[in-house]
Short mmCIF file of C-alpha atoms in Angstrom, two decimals:
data_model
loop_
_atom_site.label_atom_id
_atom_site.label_comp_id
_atom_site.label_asym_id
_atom_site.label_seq_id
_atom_site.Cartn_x
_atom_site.Cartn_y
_atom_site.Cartn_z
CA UNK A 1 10.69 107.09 63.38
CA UNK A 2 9.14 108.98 66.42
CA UNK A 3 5.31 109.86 66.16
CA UNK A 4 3.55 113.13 67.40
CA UNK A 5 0.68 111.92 69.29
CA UNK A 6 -2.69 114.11 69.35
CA UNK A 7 -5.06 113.02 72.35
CA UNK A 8 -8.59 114.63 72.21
CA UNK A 9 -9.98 115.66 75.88
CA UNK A 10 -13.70 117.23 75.99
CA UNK A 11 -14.68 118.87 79.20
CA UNK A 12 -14.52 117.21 82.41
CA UNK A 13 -17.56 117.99 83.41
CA UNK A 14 -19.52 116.93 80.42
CA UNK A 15 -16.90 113.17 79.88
CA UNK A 16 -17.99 110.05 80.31
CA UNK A 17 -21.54 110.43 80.48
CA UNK A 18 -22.26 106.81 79.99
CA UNK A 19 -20.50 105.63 82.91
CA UNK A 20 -23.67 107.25 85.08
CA UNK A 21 -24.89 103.32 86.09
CA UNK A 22 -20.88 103.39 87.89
CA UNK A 23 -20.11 106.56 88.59
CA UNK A 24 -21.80 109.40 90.26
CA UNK A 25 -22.33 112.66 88.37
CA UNK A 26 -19.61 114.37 91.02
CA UNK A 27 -16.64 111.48 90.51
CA UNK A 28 -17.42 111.17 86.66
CA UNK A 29 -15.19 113.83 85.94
CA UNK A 30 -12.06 112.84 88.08
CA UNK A 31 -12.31 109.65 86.42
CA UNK A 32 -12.13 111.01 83.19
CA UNK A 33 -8.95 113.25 84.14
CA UNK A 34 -7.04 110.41 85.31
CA UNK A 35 -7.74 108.47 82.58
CA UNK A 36 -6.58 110.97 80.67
CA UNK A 37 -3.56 111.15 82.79
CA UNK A 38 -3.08 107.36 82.77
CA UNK A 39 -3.08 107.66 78.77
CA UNK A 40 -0.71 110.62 78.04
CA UNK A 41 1.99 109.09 81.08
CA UNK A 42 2.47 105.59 78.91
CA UNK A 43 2.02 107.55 75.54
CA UNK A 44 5.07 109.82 76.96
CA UNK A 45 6.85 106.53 77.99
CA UNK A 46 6.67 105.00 74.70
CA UNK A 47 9.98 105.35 72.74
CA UNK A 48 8.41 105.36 69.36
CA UNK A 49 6.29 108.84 70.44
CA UNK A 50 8.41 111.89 70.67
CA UNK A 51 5.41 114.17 71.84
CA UNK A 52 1.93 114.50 72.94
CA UNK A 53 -0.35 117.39 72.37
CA UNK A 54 -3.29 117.32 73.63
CA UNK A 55 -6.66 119.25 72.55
CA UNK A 56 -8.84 120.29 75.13
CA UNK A 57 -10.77 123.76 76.46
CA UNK A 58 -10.83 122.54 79.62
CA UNK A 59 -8.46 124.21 81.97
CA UNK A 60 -7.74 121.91 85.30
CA UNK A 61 -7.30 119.00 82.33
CA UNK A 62 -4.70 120.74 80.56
CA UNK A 63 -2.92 122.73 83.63
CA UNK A 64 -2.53 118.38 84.78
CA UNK A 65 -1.57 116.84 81.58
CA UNK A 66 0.94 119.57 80.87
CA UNK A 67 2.39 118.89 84.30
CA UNK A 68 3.02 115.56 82.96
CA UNK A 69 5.09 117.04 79.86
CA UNK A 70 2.18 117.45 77.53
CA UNK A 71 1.77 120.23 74.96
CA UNK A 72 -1.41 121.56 75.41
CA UNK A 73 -3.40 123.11 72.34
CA UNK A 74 -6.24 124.61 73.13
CA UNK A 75 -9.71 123.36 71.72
CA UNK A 76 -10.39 126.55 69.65
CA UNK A 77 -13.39 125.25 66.84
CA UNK A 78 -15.08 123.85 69.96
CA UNK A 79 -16.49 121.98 67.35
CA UNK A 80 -17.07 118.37 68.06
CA UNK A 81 -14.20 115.71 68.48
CA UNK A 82 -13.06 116.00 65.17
CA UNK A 83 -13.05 119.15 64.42
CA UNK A 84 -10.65 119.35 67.59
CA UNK A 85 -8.34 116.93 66.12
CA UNK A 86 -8.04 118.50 62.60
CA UNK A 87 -7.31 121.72 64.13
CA UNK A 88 -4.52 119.55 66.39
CA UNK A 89 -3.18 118.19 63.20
CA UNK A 90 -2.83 121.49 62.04
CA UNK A 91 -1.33 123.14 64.55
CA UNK A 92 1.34 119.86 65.10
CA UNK A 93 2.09 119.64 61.45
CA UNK A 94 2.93 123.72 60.71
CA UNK A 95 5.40 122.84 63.30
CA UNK A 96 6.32 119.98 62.29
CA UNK A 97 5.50 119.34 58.99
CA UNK A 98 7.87 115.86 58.28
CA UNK A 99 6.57 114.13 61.36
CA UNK A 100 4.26 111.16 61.75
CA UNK A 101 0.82 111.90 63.68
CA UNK A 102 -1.75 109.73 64.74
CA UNK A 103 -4.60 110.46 67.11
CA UNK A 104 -5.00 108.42 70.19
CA UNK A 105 -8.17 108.24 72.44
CA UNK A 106 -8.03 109.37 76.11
CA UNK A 107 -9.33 107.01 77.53
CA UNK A 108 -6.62 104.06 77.28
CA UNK A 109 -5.86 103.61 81.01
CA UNK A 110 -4.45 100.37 80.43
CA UNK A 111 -2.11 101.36 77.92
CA UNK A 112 1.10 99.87 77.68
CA UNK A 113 3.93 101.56 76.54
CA UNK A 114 5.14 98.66 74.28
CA UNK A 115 1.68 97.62 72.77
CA UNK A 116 1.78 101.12 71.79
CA UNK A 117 4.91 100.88 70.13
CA UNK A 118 3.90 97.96 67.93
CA UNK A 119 1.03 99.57 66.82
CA UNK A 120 2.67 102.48 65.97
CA UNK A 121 5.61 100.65 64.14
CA UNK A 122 2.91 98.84 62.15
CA UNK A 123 1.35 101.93 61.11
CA UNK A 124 4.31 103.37 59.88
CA UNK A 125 4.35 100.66 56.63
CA UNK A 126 1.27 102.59 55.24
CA UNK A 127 -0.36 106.32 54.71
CA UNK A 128 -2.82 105.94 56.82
CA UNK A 129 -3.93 103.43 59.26
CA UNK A 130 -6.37 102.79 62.24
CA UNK A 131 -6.89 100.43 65.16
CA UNK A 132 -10.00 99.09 66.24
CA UNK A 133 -11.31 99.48 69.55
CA UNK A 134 -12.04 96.58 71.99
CA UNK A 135 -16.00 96.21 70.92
CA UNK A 136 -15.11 96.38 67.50
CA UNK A 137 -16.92 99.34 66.12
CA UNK A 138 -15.10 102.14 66.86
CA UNK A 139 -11.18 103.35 66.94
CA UNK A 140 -8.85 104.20 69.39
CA UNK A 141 -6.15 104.65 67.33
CA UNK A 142 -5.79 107.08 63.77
CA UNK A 143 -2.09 107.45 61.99
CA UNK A 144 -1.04 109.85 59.63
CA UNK A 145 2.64 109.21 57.68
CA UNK A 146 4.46 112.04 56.82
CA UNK A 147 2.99 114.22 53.67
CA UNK A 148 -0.79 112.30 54.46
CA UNK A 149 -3.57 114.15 56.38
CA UNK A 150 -5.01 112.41 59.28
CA UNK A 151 -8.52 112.73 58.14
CA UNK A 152 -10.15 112.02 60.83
CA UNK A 153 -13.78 110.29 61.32
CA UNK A 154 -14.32 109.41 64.88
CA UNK A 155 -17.57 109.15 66.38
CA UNK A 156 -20.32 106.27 65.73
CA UNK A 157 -19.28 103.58 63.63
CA UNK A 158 -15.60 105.06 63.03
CA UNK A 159 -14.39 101.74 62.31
CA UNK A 160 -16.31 101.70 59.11
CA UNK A 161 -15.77 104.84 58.65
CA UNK A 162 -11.95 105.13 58.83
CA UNK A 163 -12.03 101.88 56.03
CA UNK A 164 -14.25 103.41 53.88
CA UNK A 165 -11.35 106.58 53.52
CA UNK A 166 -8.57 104.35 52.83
CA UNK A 167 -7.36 103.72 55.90
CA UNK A 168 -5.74 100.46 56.50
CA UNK A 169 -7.20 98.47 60.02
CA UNK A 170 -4.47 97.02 61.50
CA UNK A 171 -4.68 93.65 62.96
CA UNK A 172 -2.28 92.98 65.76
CA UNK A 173 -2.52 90.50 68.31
CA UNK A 174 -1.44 91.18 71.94
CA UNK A 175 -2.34 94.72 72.19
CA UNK A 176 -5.57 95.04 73.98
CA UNK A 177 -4.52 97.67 76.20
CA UNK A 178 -4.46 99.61 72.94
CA UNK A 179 -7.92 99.28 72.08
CA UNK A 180 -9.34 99.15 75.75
CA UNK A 181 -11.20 101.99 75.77
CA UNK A 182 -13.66 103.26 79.00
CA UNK A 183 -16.73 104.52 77.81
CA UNK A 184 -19.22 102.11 79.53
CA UNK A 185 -18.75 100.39 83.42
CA UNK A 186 -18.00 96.79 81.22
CA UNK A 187 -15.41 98.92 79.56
CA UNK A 188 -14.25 99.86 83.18
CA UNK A 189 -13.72 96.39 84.81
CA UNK A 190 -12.05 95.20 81.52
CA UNK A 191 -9.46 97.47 82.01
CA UNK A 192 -9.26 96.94 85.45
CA UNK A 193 -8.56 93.21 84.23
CA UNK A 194 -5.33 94.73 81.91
CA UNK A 195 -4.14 96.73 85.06
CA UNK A 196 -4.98 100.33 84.82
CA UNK A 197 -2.14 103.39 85.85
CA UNK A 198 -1.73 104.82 89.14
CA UNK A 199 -3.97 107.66 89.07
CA UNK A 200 -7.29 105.37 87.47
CA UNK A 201 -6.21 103.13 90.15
CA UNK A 202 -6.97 105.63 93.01
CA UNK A 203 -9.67 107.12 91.06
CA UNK A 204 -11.20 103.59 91.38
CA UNK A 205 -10.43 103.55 94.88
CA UNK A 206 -12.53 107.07 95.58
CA UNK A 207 -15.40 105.75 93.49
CA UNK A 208 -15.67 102.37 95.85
CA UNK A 209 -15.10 104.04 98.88
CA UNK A 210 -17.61 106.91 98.12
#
């Protein structure tokens, strides 16, 4: 069974805000994009996902992850993260109605393509499911089985949030590049300790040489 992954992407110029004590205002954005790239290249590697769409108004984000072989969908509530990805979930499913879907954070640039694939084959044994993140509050990972909406309920606290709608948490050892997302400059070196892709390396690069 081959998923249809949705990735969320806000604006460049307004991501990663809390990564200010790391990154200056002016590199903030680059590093998001190539996280963003970093994510959507392993997601696209991973031979349990058959495509990636991702959501996003901004327009040198989605000219670069389509150049990767992304579908882009544009962000047209322009209503918060999760309005973006039940619009996604729309838009994949009237295609697609019989597929799997599962949203998957941005900002995994550690992601492996075979962690990926055991979380995804786990999630295929219920409706819906949900992986934690690395600091154990929120989610980096939401699936939807065929004929089951995503509902999804990112944001603070998603983790008990995406329980208390009948989601199942899935609890997997071994795939921390899964749940290593960047939000913070902690969340940063962590991944740097998993081994980040090509383009967050030289992002990295930029931001110690700047």
């Amino acid at each position: 069974m081959q998923w249809i992954l949705v990735v969320p992407l806000k604006a460049l110029a307004r991501a990663k805000s809390r990564l200010s004590d790391t990154a200056a205002d002016g590199l903030r954005p680059g590093l998001a994009l190539a996280f963003a790239q970093d994510t959507v290249a392993a997601a696209l590697a991973c031979p349990e996902v058959a495509d990636v769409a991702v959501v996003t108004g901004d327009a040198l984000a989605g000219r670069e992850l389509a150049a990767l072989g992304a579908r882009i969908v544009p962000d047209e509530p322009g209503g918060g993260l999760n309005a973006a990805l039940r619009h996604a979930a729309a838009v994949v499913r009237t295609r697609k109605p019989h597929t799997p879907l599962a949203a998957l954070n941005a900002d995994l640039p550690a992601l492996r393509p075979p962690e990926l694939a055991r979380v995804l084959t786990s999630a295929a044994e219920f409706p819906r499911a949900f992986l934690t993140d690395a600091a154990g509050f929120g989610t980096t990972l939401l699936a939807a089985s065929p004929g089951h909406e995503l509902l999804p309920a990112f944001g603070t606290d998603s983790r008990a949030r995406h329980r208390a709608s009948g989601a199942m948490e899935l609890l997997l050892p071994a795939v921390d590049s899964v749940r290593q997302d960047v939000d913070t400059g902690a969340d940063l070196r962590a991944a740097l300790a998993l081994g980040v892709g090509p383009r967050t390396a030289a992002a990295v690069q930029r931001l110690t040489a700047a």
